[in-house]
Short mmCIF file of C-alpha atoms and ligand atoms in Angstrom, two decimals:
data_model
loop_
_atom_site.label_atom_id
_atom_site.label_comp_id
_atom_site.label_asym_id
_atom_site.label_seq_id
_atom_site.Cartn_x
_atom_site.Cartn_y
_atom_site.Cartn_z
CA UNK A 1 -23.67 4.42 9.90
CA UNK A 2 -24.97 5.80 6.55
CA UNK A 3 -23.41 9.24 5.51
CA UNK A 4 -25.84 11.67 5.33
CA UNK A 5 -26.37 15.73 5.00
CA UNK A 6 -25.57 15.60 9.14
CA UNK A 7 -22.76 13.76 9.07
CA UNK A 8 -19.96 15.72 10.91
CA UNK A 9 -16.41 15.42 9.13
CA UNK A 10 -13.15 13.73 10.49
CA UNK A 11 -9.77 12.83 9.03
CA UNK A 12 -6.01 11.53 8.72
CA UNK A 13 -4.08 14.33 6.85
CA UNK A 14 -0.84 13.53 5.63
CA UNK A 15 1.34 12.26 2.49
CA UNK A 16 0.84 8.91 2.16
CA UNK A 17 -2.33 7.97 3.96
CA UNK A 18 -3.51 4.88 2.16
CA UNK A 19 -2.38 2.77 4.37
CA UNK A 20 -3.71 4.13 7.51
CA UNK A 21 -5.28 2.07 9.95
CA UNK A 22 -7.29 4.92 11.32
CA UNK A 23 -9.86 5.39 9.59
CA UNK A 24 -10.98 1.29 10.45
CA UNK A 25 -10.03 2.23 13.91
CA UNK A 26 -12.29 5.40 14.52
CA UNK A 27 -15.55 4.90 12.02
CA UNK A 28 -15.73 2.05 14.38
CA UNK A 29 -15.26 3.10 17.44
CA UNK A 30 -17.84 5.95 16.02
CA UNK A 31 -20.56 3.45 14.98
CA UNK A 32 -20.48 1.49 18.82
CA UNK A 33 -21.48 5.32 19.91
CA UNK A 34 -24.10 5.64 17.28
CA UNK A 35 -22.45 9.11 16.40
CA UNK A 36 -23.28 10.15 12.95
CA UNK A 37 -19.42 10.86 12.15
CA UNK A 38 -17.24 9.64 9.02
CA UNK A 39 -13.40 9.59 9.14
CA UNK A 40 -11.53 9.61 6.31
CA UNK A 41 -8.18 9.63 4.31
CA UNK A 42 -6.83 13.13 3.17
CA UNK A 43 -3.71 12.47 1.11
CA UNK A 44 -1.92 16.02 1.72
CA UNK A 45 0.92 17.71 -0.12
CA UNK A 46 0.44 21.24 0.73
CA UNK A 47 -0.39 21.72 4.65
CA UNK A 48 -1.44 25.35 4.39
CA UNK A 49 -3.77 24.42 1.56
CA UNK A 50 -5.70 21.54 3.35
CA UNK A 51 -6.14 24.12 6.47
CA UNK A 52 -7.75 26.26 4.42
CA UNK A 53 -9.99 23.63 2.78
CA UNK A 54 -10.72 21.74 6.41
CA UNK A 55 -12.02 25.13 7.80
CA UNK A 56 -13.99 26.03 4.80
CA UNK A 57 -15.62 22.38 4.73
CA UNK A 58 -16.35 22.03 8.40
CA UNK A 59 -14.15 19.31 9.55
CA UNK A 60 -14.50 18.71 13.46
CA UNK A 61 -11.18 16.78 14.03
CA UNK A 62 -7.91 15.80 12.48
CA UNK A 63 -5.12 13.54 12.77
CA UNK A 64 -2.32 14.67 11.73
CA UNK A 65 0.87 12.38 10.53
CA UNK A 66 3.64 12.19 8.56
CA UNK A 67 5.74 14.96 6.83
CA UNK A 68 3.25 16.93 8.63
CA UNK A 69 3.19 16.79 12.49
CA UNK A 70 5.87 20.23 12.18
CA UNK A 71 4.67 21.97 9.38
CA UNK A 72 1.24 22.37 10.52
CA UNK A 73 2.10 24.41 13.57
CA UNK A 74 1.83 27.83 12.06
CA UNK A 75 -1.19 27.88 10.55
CA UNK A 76 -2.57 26.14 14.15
CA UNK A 77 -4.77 29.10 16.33
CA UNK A 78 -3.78 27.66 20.00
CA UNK A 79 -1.26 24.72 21.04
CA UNK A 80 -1.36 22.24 23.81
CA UNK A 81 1.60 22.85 25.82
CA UNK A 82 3.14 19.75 25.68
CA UNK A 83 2.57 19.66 21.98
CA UNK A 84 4.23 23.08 21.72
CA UNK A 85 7.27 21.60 24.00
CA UNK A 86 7.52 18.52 21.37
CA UNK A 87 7.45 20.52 18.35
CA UNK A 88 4.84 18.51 17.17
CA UNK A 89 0.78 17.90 16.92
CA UNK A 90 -1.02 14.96 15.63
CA UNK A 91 -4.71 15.93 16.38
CA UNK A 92 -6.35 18.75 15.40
CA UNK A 93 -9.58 19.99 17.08
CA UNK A 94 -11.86 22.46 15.12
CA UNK A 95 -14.22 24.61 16.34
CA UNK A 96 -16.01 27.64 15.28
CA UNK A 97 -13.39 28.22 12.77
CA UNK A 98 -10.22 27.92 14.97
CA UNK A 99 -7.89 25.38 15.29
CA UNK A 100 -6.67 23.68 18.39
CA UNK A 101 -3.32 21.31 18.00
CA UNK A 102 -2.85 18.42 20.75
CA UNK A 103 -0.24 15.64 20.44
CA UNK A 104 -1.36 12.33 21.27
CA UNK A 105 1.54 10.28 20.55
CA UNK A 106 2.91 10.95 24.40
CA UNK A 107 -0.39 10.67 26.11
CA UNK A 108 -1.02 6.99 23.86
CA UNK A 109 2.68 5.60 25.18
CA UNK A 110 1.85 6.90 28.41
CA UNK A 111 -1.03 5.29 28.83
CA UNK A 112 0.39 1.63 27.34
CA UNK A 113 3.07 1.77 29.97
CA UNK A 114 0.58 2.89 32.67
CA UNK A 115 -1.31 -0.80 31.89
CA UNK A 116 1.82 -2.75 33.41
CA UNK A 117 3.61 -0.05 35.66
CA UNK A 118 3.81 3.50 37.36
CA UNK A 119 6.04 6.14 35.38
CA UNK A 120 6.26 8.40 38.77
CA UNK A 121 9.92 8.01 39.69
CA UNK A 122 10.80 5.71 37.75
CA UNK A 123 13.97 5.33 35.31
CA UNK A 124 13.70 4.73 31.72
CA UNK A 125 15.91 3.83 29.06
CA UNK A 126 14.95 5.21 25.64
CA UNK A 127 16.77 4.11 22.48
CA UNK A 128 16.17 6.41 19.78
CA UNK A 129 16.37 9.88 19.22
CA UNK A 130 14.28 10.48 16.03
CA UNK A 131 10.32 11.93 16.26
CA UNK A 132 8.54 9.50 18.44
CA UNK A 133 12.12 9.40 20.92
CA UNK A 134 11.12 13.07 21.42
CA UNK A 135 7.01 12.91 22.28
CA UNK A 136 8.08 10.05 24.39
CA UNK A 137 10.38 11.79 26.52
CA UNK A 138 8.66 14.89 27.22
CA UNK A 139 5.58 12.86 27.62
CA UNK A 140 7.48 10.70 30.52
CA UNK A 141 8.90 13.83 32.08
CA UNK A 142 5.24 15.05 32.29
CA UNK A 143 4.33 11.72 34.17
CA UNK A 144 7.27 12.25 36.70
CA UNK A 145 9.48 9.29 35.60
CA UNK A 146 13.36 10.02 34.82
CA UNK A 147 15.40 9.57 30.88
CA UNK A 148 17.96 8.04 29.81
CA UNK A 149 18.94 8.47 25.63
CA UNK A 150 20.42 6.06 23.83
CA UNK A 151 20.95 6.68 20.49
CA UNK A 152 23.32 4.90 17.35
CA UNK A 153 23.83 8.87 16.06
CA UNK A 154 25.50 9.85 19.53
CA UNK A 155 25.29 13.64 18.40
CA UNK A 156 21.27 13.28 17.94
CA UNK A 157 20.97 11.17 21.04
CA UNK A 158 22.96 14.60 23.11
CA UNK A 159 21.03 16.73 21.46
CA UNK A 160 17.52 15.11 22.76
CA UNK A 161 18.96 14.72 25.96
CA UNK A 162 19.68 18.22 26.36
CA UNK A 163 16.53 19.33 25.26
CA UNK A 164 15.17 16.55 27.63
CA UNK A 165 17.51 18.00 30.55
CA UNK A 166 18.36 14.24 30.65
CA UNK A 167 21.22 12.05 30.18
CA UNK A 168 22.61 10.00 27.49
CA UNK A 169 24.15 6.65 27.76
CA UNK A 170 26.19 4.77 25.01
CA UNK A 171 24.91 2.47 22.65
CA UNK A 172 27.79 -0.11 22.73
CA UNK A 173 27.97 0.20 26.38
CA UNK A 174 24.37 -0.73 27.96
CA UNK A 175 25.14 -3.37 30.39
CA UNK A 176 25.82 -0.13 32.89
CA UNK A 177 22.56 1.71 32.90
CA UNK A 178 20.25 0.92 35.31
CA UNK A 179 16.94 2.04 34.77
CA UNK A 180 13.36 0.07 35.57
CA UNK A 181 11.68 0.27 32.15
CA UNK A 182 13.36 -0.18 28.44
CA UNK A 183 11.53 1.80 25.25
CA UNK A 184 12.20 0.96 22.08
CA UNK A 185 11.48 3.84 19.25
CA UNK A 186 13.75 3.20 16.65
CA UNK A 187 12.77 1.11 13.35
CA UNK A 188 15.14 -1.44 14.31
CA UNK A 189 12.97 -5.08 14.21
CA UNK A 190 10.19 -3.84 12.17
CA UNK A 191 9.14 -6.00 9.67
CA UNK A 192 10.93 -6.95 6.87
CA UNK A 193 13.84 -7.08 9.25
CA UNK A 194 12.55 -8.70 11.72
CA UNK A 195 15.57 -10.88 12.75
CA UNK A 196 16.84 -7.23 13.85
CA UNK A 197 16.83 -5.89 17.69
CA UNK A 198 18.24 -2.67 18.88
CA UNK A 199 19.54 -4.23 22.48
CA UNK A 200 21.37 -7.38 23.05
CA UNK A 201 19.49 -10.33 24.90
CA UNK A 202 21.81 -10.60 27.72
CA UNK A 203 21.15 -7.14 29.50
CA UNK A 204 17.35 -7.53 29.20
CA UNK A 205 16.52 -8.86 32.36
CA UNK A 206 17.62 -5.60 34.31
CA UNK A 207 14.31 -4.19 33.11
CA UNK A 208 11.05 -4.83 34.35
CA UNK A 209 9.37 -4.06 31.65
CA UNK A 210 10.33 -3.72 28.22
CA UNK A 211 8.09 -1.75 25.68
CA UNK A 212 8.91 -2.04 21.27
CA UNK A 213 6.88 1.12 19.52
CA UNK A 214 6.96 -1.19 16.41
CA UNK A 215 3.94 -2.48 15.50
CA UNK A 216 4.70 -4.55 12.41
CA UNK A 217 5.84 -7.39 13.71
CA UNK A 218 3.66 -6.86 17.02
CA UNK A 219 6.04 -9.64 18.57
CA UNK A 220 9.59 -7.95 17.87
CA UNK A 221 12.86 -9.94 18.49
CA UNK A 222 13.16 -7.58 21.21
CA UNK A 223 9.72 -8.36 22.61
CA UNK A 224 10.33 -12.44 22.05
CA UNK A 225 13.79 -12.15 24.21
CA UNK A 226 12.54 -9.82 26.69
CA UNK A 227 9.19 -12.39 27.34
CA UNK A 228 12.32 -14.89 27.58
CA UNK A 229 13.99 -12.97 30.63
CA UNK A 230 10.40 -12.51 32.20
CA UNK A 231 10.35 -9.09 31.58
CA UNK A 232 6.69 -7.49 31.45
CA UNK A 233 6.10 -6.96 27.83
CA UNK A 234 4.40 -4.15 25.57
CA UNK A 235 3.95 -3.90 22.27
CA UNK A 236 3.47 -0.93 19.54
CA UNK A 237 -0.18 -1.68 18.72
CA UNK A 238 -0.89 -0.42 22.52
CA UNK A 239 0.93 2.94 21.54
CA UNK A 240 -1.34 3.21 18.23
CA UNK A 241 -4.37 1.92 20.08
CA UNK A 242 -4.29 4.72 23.12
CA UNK A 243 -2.97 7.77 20.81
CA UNK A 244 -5.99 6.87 18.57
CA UNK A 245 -7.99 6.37 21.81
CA UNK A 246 -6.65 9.43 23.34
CA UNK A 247 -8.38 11.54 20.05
CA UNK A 248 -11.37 9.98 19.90
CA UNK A 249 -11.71 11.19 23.64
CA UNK A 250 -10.97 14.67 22.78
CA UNK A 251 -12.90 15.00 19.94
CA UNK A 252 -16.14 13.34 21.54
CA UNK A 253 -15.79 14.17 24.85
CA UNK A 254 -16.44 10.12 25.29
CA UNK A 255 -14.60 7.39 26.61
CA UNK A 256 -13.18 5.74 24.16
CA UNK A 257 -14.43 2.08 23.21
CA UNK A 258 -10.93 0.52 23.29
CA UNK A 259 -11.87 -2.64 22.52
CA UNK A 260 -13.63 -2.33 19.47
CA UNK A 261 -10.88 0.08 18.31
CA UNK A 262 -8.10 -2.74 18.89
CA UNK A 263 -10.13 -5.02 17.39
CA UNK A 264 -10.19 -2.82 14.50
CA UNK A 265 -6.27 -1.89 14.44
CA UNK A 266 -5.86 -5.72 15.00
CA UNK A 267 -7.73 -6.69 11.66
CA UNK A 268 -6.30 -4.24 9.61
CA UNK A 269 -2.76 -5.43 10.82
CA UNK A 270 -3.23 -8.93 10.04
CA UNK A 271 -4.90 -8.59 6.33
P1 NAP B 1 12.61 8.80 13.07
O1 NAP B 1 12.27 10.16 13.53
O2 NAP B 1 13.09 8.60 11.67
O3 NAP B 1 13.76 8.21 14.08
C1 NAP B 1 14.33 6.95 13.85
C2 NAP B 1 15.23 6.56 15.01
O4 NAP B 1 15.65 5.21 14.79
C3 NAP B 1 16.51 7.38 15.12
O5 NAP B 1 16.86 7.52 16.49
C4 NAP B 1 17.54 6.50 14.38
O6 NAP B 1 18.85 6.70 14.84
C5 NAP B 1 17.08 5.13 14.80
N1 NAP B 1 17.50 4.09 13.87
C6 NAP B 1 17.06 3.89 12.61
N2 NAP B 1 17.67 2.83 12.05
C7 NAP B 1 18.55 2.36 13.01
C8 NAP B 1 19.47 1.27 13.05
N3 NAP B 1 19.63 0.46 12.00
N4 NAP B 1 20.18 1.08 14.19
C9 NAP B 1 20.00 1.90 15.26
N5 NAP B 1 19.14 2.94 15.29
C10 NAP B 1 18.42 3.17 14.17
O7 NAP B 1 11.41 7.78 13.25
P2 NAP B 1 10.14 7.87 14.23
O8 NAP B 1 9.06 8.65 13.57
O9 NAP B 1 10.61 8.27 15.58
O10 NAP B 1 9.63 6.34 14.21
C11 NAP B 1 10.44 5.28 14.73
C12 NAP B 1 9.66 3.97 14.74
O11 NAP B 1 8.52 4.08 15.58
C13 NAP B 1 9.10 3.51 13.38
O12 NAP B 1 9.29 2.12 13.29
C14 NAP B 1 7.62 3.82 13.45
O13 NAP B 1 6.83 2.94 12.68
C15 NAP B 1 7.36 3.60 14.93
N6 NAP B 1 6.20 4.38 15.44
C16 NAP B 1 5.24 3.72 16.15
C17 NAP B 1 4.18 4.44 16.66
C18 NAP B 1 3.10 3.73 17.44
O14 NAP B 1 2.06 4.33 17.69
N7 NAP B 1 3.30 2.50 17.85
C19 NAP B 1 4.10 5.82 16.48
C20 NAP B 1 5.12 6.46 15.77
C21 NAP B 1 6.17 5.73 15.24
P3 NAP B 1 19.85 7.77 14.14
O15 NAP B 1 19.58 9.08 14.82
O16 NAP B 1 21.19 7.23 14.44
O17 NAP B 1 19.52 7.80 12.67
#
């Protein structure tokens, strides 16, 4: 599409943002639509600042990432709910001058696990307690399924859990839980350590199916042994793909053209 004086605004605000895949991912999934829209970078130090500027310049929507997904809550004029239960917002919606935060992260893992399985009543394993342990786990209590944390910082992993109302289970003791689906979010296995995984081999085949949030390798170690125990597999680029999906969606008010988009995410990833 060429950029002209009707071209409505959208961007990735955060600190760094130059190696986003998002803007690929959404000016394309804008052009199938023919919508006269341009996403772009917005390298951001100071969150209040950019608010100021976004409102001034007529942006429409806004993701949001990191060191930002908690600071920009204040200066936010309404809050999803589940976004307000996370503590965190990663799309911004702007209209007539207010400013409407939604996270995405827990609707995009949702929807990758809803591809291979259910969530209603069923038990999960999480490993990881850091930001994406936490939009995960509300986001699966919102679907009806039940958490388990497992976490290497066993005060962290408690603390989730309780805000979770959920259990914990120990690291160096996994072989005991059993629970139908296995998530990974912590960076263990992402590339350059790639020889890394965060649960041994031998307990994988009590899961079902096994997702990795890492995207860089999209093949973990973990995913590789879990295909080997015939474990249903998903990888991180279906997390990015449906939170990215999942904005596009509110933003438009369009089904998003997921295909093109993971086309997108997929080119970027391999360059
Ligand atoms: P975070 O808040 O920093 O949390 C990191 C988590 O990983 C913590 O639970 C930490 O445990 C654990 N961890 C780190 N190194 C470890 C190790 N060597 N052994 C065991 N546990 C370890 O990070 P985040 O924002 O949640 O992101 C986590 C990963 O998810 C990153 O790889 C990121 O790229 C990926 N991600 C993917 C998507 C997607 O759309 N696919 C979205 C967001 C993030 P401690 O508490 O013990 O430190």
């Amino acid at each position: 599409m060429a950029i002209n004086g009707s071209s409505q605004l959208y961007g990735i605000l955060g600190d760094p943002v130059s190696h986003s895949l998002s803007p690929a991912m959404h000016n394309a999934a804008f052009a199938e639509y023919g919508l006269n829209n341009v996403y772009v970078p917005l390298p951001t130090k100071d969150v209040g600042d950019a608010i100021t500027g976004l409102k001034s310049l007529g942006f429409r929507g806004i993701s949001v990432t990191i060191p930002h997904k908690q600071t920009v809550i204040p200066y936010l004029d309404s809050i999803d709910p589940v976004a307000e239960k996370i503590g965190a917002v990663n799309t911004l919606i702007i209209k007539e001058n207010r400013i409407h935060g939604v996270n995405t992260d827990w609707l995009g893992a949702n929807r990758a696990l809803q591809e291979k399985t259910e969530l209603s009543g069923k038990r999960v394993l999480l490993l990881g307690a850091g930001g994406s342990a936490r939009a995960i786990g509300f986001g699966l209590l919102e679907a009806g399924a039940e958490v388990i944390i497992a976490n290497r910082t066993a005060e962290k992993g408690k603390a989730l859990a309780d805000l979770l109302q959920c259990s914990c289970a120990s690291l160096s003791d996994p072989g005991g839980v059993q629970t139908d689906i296995l998530i990974n979010t912590t960076s263990v296995g992402m590339t350059p350590n790639i020889d890394a995984t965060p649960f041994p081999k031998k307990y994988l085949s009590h899961f079902s199916v096994v997702m990795d949030i890492v995207y860089a390798p999209q093949k973990t170690r973990l995913l590789a042994e879990a295909d080997e125990e015939g474990c249903q597999t998903i990888n991180g680029l279906a997390m990015l793909l449906f939170q990215g999906a999942a904005q596009f969606e509110l933003w438009t008010g369009q089904k998003a053209p997921v295909d093109i988009m993971r086309q997108h995410l997929l080119a970027g990833l391999n360059k």
